[in-house]
Amino acid sequence: TVNTGTGMPNGVPKLMDLLDEPVPGVGTYEDFNTIDWVREKSKDRDRHREIATKSKESTLALMKSISDAFSGWLLMLLVGLMAGALAGGIDISAHWMTDLKEGVCLNGFWFNHEHCCWNSNETTFQERDKCPNWKSWAELIVGTNDGPFAYIMNYVMYVCWALLFSFLAVSLVRAFAPYACGSGIPEIKTILSGFIIRGYLGKWTLMIKTITLVLAVSSGLSLGKEGPLVHVACCCGNILCHLFTKYRRNEAKRREVLSAAAAVGVSVAFGAPIGGVLFSLEEVSYYFPLKTLWRSFFAALVAAFTLRSINPFGNSRLVLFYVEFHSPWHLLELIPFVLLGIFGGIWGAFFIRANIAWCRRRKTTWLGHYPVLEVLVVTAVTALLAFPNSYTRMSTSELISELFNDCGLLDSSQLCNYANVSVTKSSSDALPDRPAGQDVYTAMWQLSLALVFKMLITVVTFGMKVPSGLFIPSMAVGAIAGRLLGVGMEQLAYYHHDWVIFRGWCSPGADCITPGLYAMVGATACLGGVTRMTVSLVVIMFELTGGLEYIVPLMAATMTSKWVADALGREGIYEAHIRLNGYPFLEPKEEFSHKTLAMDVMRPRRSDPPLSVITQDGMSVEEVESLIAETSYSGFPVVVSHESQRLVGFVQRRDLVISIENARQRQEGVVSASRIFFTEYTPPQPPNSPPPLKLRGIMDLSPFTVTDHTAMDIVVDIFRKLGLRQCLVTHNGRLLGIITKKDILKHMAQMANRDPDSILFN
């Protein structure tokens, strides 16, 4: 008897029930697996086609298609609003808690130092930091702010608050969201390249990361909030994706949203929407179509607008260190700018080496077993060393803001305490170069100590079990070095304006050199040396500082720092961390230069047992189930028969398991002896045999194949450009073996003399 389901009267095969109503779970992925970009994109195209054909039939379907097209932009709007609001909250609370380490406001404990003194009528302009409403801890406890006892009291309170904040941060991360530690950018790069880490962008991670980021920044540790803000924005994007089926069900579409969310993160961190879009394009994204470019631009704009309307710093700027310089720079100043670039490159390479060595120690020795203790020790050391020096005591963003600042007549900072020269042109903003006063020399000493301190402590801090960004500490190191060089140049020009290098353009009484500009160039160079960003970094810096005429110095320093750092070590900090953690990331920038062929990399090797395959019509449910139980592969090629080994398609292990379970529950009479067919037509069954199981619907009919003599560099290119999970190898049309992404990564590691087993995923 012929099974009634096989043929319809006109000979068109009726597809199995499996295709009429898709089995839940088919086409999804396990945790720590790589997505198949090709499959996801074709799924989305099919969905699109279906909507487009339906929309011609009725008005309702047309409305549906319009709302479907609009949903992407709506999602971007929501991501921008949510990330902007969170960033504003983080900024305000971190500012308040940083000030809490030094004192408290009597009008209301929720005011930070600056806001507290705004409301006060007794504040004078000269002493704008001192007002009766703001009490330091010594004043509250001892009653006075002068004398050694008061100093010790303030010192103790500072260290205690720092320890409390960092202890809370690390405990929350450990207890509720282990994924909330670190910067998050290496993992986001890996996720965007198609890897799945469940829970990394979930609601718990978002909640804990937001809270602990404030605590970690306030504890005075040498870390910034910029990297983690990218992670926070990506969490927002991922959570909001669940509101729209188009993004919930398609991993590739969701990656497009996450690319845009990364742009939003930088946009709110630096108030640089265009820089954010370029950062996402240059640094984090793997697949970045033009549509994503427009959408991330829109989302970054919305986020910056939201942050601007919250106005976290009260000066209607989006960042703490906004500066405006007006004095022009001279061509000869490019020499010190290039020197700063060289310094940035050397420091970047040194930092990456030292930090990776330290993190490897943490992974392999007892240090890794005591994360809470490690954080507390580092915080204690940081706080004890930071308090005596006023430049390390203040928060890093305030330090950068002070270093970027150009000295005016009204500045009360130590760095601006120059010996007064009678100012002739009172109308002009720019002050002439002046001899440095005693305070400036003191400040130089303190800054030199701060430079050494920041350089060493950041190496140990980045990578601990608290949220930690790298942008701000790197910028601080560069800004200190730049400011020192800038003041040096300024004094040189003042005392030796008749030298050949200064003669043409620096007359006495003119404002020739802006030390703040050197600090800005140094910050750019150091950040470039650590992260190896180029275009996006320059754009972020000039959006940050509003200095359009300084694009050339910034570009010169950035390019120099990249060349120097690349000469000393090939990878940026994020790539190095990806490799340290063994994430399956095919670096798009890295060239594959070895002359190997597909047959050298594919499995099975010559000595191995033959490839596990499924035949298209000969196997029973029991045989397939035992094959699944005995192996751990993530998919199986389907062949015509074991003898011919001619390829039919490829089927994913997860889909196979789910479909067999589903058929056993829902389809009548499917037992272990039932035959599994991947063919279009089911041949007539012998009488009394159990009904067959037809699984052609879950088979990929167009798996990618290469021949065994394909050069490996072409195979690597195919994997990178198309985002494949696996590729089958054939010889004269017969199936020989399989190459997976893991095989390629292991092969590349072997070729580079690294340990091939360090790569983590299945």
PDB file of N, CA and C in Angstrom, residues 605-657:
ATOM      1  N   ARG A 605      41.185  13.263   9.254  1.00  0.00           N
ATOM      2  CA  ARG A 605      42.546  13.120   8.714  1.00  0.00           C
ATOM      3  C   ARG A 605      42.719  11.684   8.216  1.00  0.00           C
ATOM      4  N   ARG A 606      43.878  11.424   7.615  1.00  0.00           N
ATOM      5  CA  ARG A 606      44.072  10.094   6.994  1.00  0.00           C
ATOM      6  C   ARG A 606      43.951   8.961   8.017  1.00  0.00           C
ATOM      7  N   SER A 607      44.418   9.200   9.247  1.00  0.00           N
ATOM      8  CA  SER A 607      44.425   8.104  10.236  1.00  0.00           C
ATOM      9  C   SER A 607      43.090   7.983  10.976  1.00  0.00           C
ATOM     10  N   ASP A 608      42.207   8.995  10.815  1.00  0.00           N
ATOM     11  CA  ASP A 608      40.960   9.008  11.598  1.00  0.00           C
ATOM     12  C   ASP A 608      39.923   8.040  11.019  1.00  0.00           C
ATOM     13  N   PRO A 609      38.916   7.663  11.850  1.00  0.00           N
ATOM     14  CA  PRO A 609      37.783   6.907  11.287  1.00  0.00           C
ATOM     15  C   PRO A 609      37.041   7.762  10.254  1.00  0.00           C
ATOM     16  N   PRO A 610      36.286   7.126   9.332  1.00  0.00           N
ATOM     17  CA  PRO A 610      35.637   7.908   8.260  1.00  0.00           C
ATOM     18  C   PRO A 610      34.593   8.886   8.809  1.00  0.00           C
ATOM     19  N   LEU A 611      34.192   9.813   7.945  1.00  0.00           N
ATOM     20  CA  LEU A 611      33.247  10.867   8.303  1.00  0.00           C
ATOM     21  C   LEU A 611      31.890  10.273   8.669  1.00  0.00           C
ATOM     22  N   SER A 612      31.248  10.785   9.729  1.00  0.00           N
ATOM     23  CA  SER A 612      29.909  10.311  10.098  1.00  0.00           C
ATOM     24  C   SER A 612      28.894  10.948   9.156  1.00  0.00           C
ATOM     25  N   VAL A 613      28.184  10.110   8.381  1.00  0.00           N
ATOM     26  CA  VAL A 613      27.193  10.663   7.446  1.00  0.00           C
ATOM     27  C   VAL A 613      25.852   9.972   7.656  1.00  0.00           C
ATOM     28  N   ILE A 614      24.796  10.594   7.102  1.00  0.00           N
ATOM     29  CA  ILE A 614      23.461   9.997   7.123  1.00  0.00           C
ATOM     30  C   ILE A 614      23.092   9.741   5.666  1.00  0.00           C
ATOM     31  N   THR A 615      22.523   8.563   5.367  1.00  0.00           N
ATOM     32  CA  THR A 615      22.110   8.333   3.973  1.00  0.00           C
ATOM     33  C   THR A 615      20.706   8.879   3.772  1.00  0.00           C
ATOM     34  N   GLN A 616      20.383   9.174   2.504  1.00  0.00           N
ATOM     35  CA  GLN A 616      19.121   9.884   2.289  1.00  0.00           C
ATOM     36  C   GLN A 616      17.894   8.993   2.452  1.00  0.00           C
ATOM     37  N   ASP A 617      18.032   7.660   2.352  1.00  0.00           N
ATOM     38  CA  ASP A 617      16.809   6.847   2.485  1.00  0.00           C
ATOM     39  C   ASP A 617      17.032   5.508   3.171  1.00  0.00           C
ATOM     40  N   GLY A 618      18.264   5.251   3.676  1.00  0.00           N
ATOM     41  CA  GLY A 618      18.468   3.890   4.162  1.00  0.00           C
ATOM     42  C   GLY A 618      18.460   3.709   5.660  1.00  0.00           C
ATOM     43  N   MET A 619      18.367   4.781   6.444  1.00  0.00           N
ATOM     44  CA  MET A 619      18.594   4.623   7.881  1.00  0.00           C
ATOM     45  C   MET A 619      17.299   4.670   8.682  1.00  0.00           C
ATOM     46  N   SER A 620      17.274   3.922   9.789  1.00  0.00           N
ATOM     47  CA  SER A 620      16.089   3.947  10.652  1.00  0.00           C
ATOM     48  C   SER A 620      16.279   5.007  11.737  1.00  0.00           C
ATOM     49  N   VAL A 621      15.179   5.312  12.428  1.00  0.00           N
ATOM     50  CA  VAL A 621      15.233   6.299  13.511  1.00  0.00           C
ATOM     51  C   VAL A 621      16.264   5.874  14.557  1.00  0.00           C
ATOM     52  N   GLU A 622      16.282   4.562  14.850  1.00  0.00           N
ATOM     53  CA  GLU A 622      17.182   4.051  15.889  1.00  0.00           C
ATOM     54  C   GLU A 622      18.644   4.274  15.496  1.00  0.00           C
ATOM     55  N   GLU A 623      18.970   3.999  14.219  1.00  0.00           N
ATOM     56  CA  GLU A 623      20.355   4.164  13.761  1.00  0.00           C
ATOM     57  C   GLU A 623      20.794   5.630  13.845  1.00  0.00           C
ATOM     58  N   VAL A 624      19.891   6.518  13.441  1.00  0.00           N
ATOM     59  CA  VAL A 624      20.231   7.944  13.489  1.00  0.00           C
ATOM     60  C   VAL A 624      20.409   8.383  14.936  1.00  0.00           C
ATOM     61  N   GLU A 625      19.525   7.888  15.835  1.00  0.00           N
ATOM     62  CA  GLU A 625      19.634   8.281  17.248  1.00  0.00           C
ATOM     63  C   GLU A 625      20.935   7.778  17.865  1.00  0.00           C
ATOM     64  N   SER A 626      21.362   6.565  17.490  1.00  0.00           N
ATOM     65  CA  SER A 626      22.616   6.059  18.062  1.00  0.00           C
ATOM     66  C   SER A 626      23.803   6.829  17.484  1.00  0.00           C
ATOM     67  N   LEU A 627      23.706   7.254  16.203  1.00  0.00           N
ATOM     68  CA  LEU A 627      24.773   8.076  15.610  1.00  0.00           C
ATOM     69  C   LEU A 627      24.898   9.402  16.371  1.00  0.00           C
ATOM     70  N   ILE A 628      23.722   9.977  16.708  1.00  0.00           N
ATOM     71  CA  ILE A 628      23.729  11.248  17.449  1.00  0.00           C
ATOM     72  C   ILE A 628      24.330  11.034  18.843  1.00  0.00           C
ATOM     73  N   ALA A 629      23.975   9.898  19.474  1.00  0.00           N
ATOM     74  CA  ALA A 629      24.448   9.638  20.837  1.00  0.00           C
ATOM     75  C   ALA A 629      25.960   9.394  20.864  1.00  0.00           C
ATOM     76  N   GLU A 630      26.482   8.735  19.789  1.00  0.00           N
ATOM     77  CA  GLU A 630      27.904   8.364  19.812  1.00  0.00           C
ATOM     78  C   GLU A 630      28.820   9.531  19.456  1.00  0.00           C
ATOM     79  N   THR A 631      28.301  10.522  18.723  1.00  0.00           N
ATOM     80  CA  THR A 631      29.177  11.613  18.274  1.00  0.00           C
ATOM     81  C   THR A 631      28.752  12.924  18.919  1.00  0.00           C
ATOM     82  N   SER A 632      29.628  13.923  18.799  1.00  0.00           N
ATOM     83  CA  SER A 632      29.263  15.226  19.365  1.00  0.00           C
ATOM     84  C   SER A 632      29.303  16.307  18.291  1.00  0.00           C
ATOM     85  N   TYR A 633      29.231  15.884  17.008  1.00  0.00           N
ATOM     86  CA  TYR A 633      29.318  16.888  15.936  1.00  0.00           C
ATOM     87  C   TYR A 633      28.064  17.735  15.900  1.00  0.00           C
ATOM     88  N   SER A 634      28.198  18.969  15.369  1.00  0.00           N
ATOM     89  CA  SER A 634      27.012  19.834  15.368  1.00  0.00           C
ATOM     90  C   SER A 634      26.169  19.663  14.103  1.00  0.00           C
ATOM     91  N   GLY A 635      26.576  18.763  13.214  1.00  0.00           N
ATOM     92  CA  GLY A 635      25.754  18.518  12.033  1.00  0.00           C
ATOM     93  C   GLY A 635      26.295  17.337  11.251  1.00  0.00           C
ATOM     94  N   PHE A 636      25.492  16.825  10.309  1.00  0.00           N
ATOM     95  CA  PHE A 636      25.901  15.647   9.534  1.00  0.00           C
ATOM     96  C   PHE A 636      25.604  15.879   8.055  1.00  0.00           C
ATOM     97  N   PRO A 637      26.557  15.510   7.164  1.00  0.00           N
ATOM     98  CA  PRO A 637      26.244  15.555   5.736  1.00  0.00           C
ATOM     99  C   PRO A 637      25.279  14.412   5.387  1.00  0.00           C
ATOM    100  N   VAL A 638      24.401  14.670   4.423  1.00  0.00           N
ATOM    101  CA  VAL A 638      23.479  13.631   3.953  1.00  0.00           C
ATOM    102  C   VAL A 638      23.966  13.190   2.577  1.00  0.00           C
ATOM    103  N   VAL A 639      24.193  11.853   2.399  1.00  0.00           N
ATOM    104  CA  VAL A 639      24.711  11.354   1.122  1.00  0.00           C
ATOM    105  C   VAL A 639      23.696  10.395   0.499  1.00  0.00           C
ATOM    106  N   VAL A 640      23.917  10.071  -0.810  1.00  0.00           N
ATOM    107  CA  VAL A 640      22.987   9.166  -1.497  1.00  0.00           C
ATOM    108  C   VAL A 640      23.089   7.770  -0.889  1.00  0.00           C
ATOM    109  N   SER A 641      24.336   7.275  -0.759  1.00  0.00           N
ATOM    110  CA  SER A 641      24.514   5.983  -0.087  1.00  0.00           C
ATOM    111  C   SER A 641      25.956   5.907   0.395  1.00  0.00           C
ATOM    112  N   HIS A 642      26.228   4.958   1.302  1.00  0.00           N
ATOM    113  CA  HIS A 642      27.581   4.856   1.850  1.00  0.00           C
ATOM    114  C   HIS A 642      28.595   4.519   0.768  1.00  0.00           C
ATOM    115  N   GLU A 643      28.153   3.784  -0.284  1.00  0.00           N
ATOM    116  CA  GLU A 643      29.096   3.378  -1.325  1.00  0.00           C
ATOM    117  C   GLU A 643      29.444   4.565  -2.224  1.00  0.00           C
ATOM    118  N   SER A 644      28.401   5.313  -2.686  1.00  0.00           N
ATOM    119  CA  SER A 644      28.681   6.358  -3.680  1.00  0.00           C
ATOM    120  C   SER A 644      29.243   7.623  -3.033  1.00  0.00           C
ATOM    121  N   GLN A 645      28.856   7.908  -1.777  1.00  0.00           N
ATOM    122  CA  GLN A 645      29.292   9.122  -1.058  1.00  0.00           C
ATOM    123  C   GLN A 645      28.989  10.394  -1.850  1.00  0.00           C
ATOM    124  N   ARG A 646      27.922  10.372  -2.682  1.00  0.00           N
ATOM    125  CA  ARG A 646      27.569  11.612  -3.396  1.00  0.00           C
ATOM    126  C   ARG A 646      26.716  12.484  -2.469  1.00  0.00           C
ATOM    127  N   LEU A 647      27.014  13.763  -2.437  1.00  0.00           N
ATOM    128  CA  LEU A 647      26.431  14.671  -1.444  1.00  0.00           C
ATOM    129  C   LEU A 647      25.017  15.102  -1.828  1.00  0.00           C
ATOM    130  N   VAL A 648      24.099  15.051  -0.845  1.00  0.00           N
ATOM    131  CA  VAL A 648      22.726  15.535  -1.063  1.00  0.00           C
ATOM    132  C   VAL A 648      22.502  16.859  -0.331  1.00  0.00           C
ATOM    133  N   GLY A 649      22.945  16.909   0.924  1.00  0.00           N
ATOM    134  CA  GLY A 649      22.701  18.126   1.703  1.00  0.00           C
ATOM    135  C   GLY A 649      23.387  18.014   3.050  1.00  0.00           C
ATOM    136  N   PHE A 650      22.983  18.893   3.960  1.00  0.00           N
ATOM    137  CA  PHE A 650      23.596  18.906   5.290  1.00  0.00           C
ATOM    138  C   PHE A 650      22.483  19.138   6.291  1.00  0.00           C
ATOM    139  N   VAL A 651      22.525  18.440   7.424  1.00  0.00           N
ATOM    140  CA  VAL A 651      21.464  18.620   8.410  1.00  0.00           C
ATOM    141  C   VAL A 651      22.103  18.907   9.776  1.00  0.00           C
ATOM    142  N   GLN A 652      21.530  19.886  10.498  1.00  0.00           N
ATOM    143  CA  GLN A 652      22.080  20.278  11.799  1.00  0.00           C
ATOM    144  C   GLN A 652      21.639  19.283  12.864  1.00  0.00           C
ATOM    145  N   ARG A 653      22.556  18.959  13.758  1.00  0.00           N
ATOM    146  CA  ARG A 653      22.280  18.004  14.836  1.00  0.00           C
ATOM    147  C   ARG A 653      21.064  18.425  15.677  1.00  0.00           C
ATOM    148  N   ARG A 654      21.019  19.718  16.033  1.00  0.00           N
ATOM    149  CA  ARG A 654      19.945  20.199  16.902  1.00  0.00           C
ATOM    150  C   ARG A 654      18.588  20.024  16.227  1.00  0.00           C
ATOM    151  N   ASP A 655      18.524  20.371  14.924  1.00  0.00           N
ATOM    152  CA  ASP A 655      17.254  20.243  14.190  1.00  0.00           C
ATOM    153  C   ASP A 655      16.812  18.781  14.116  1.00  0.00           C
ATOM    154  N   LEU A 656      17.809  17.882  13.935  1.00  0.00           N
ATOM    155  CA  LEU A 656      17.514  16.456  13.820  1.00  0.00           C
ATOM    156  C   LEU A 656      16.922  15.930  15.128  1.00  0.00           C
ATOM    157  N   VAL A 657      17.569  16.275  16.238  1.00  0.00           N
ATOM    158  CA  VAL A 657      17.107  15.800  17.558  1.00  0.00           C
ATOM    159  C   VAL A 657      15.688  16.299  17.825  1.00  0.00           C
TER     160      VAL A 657
END
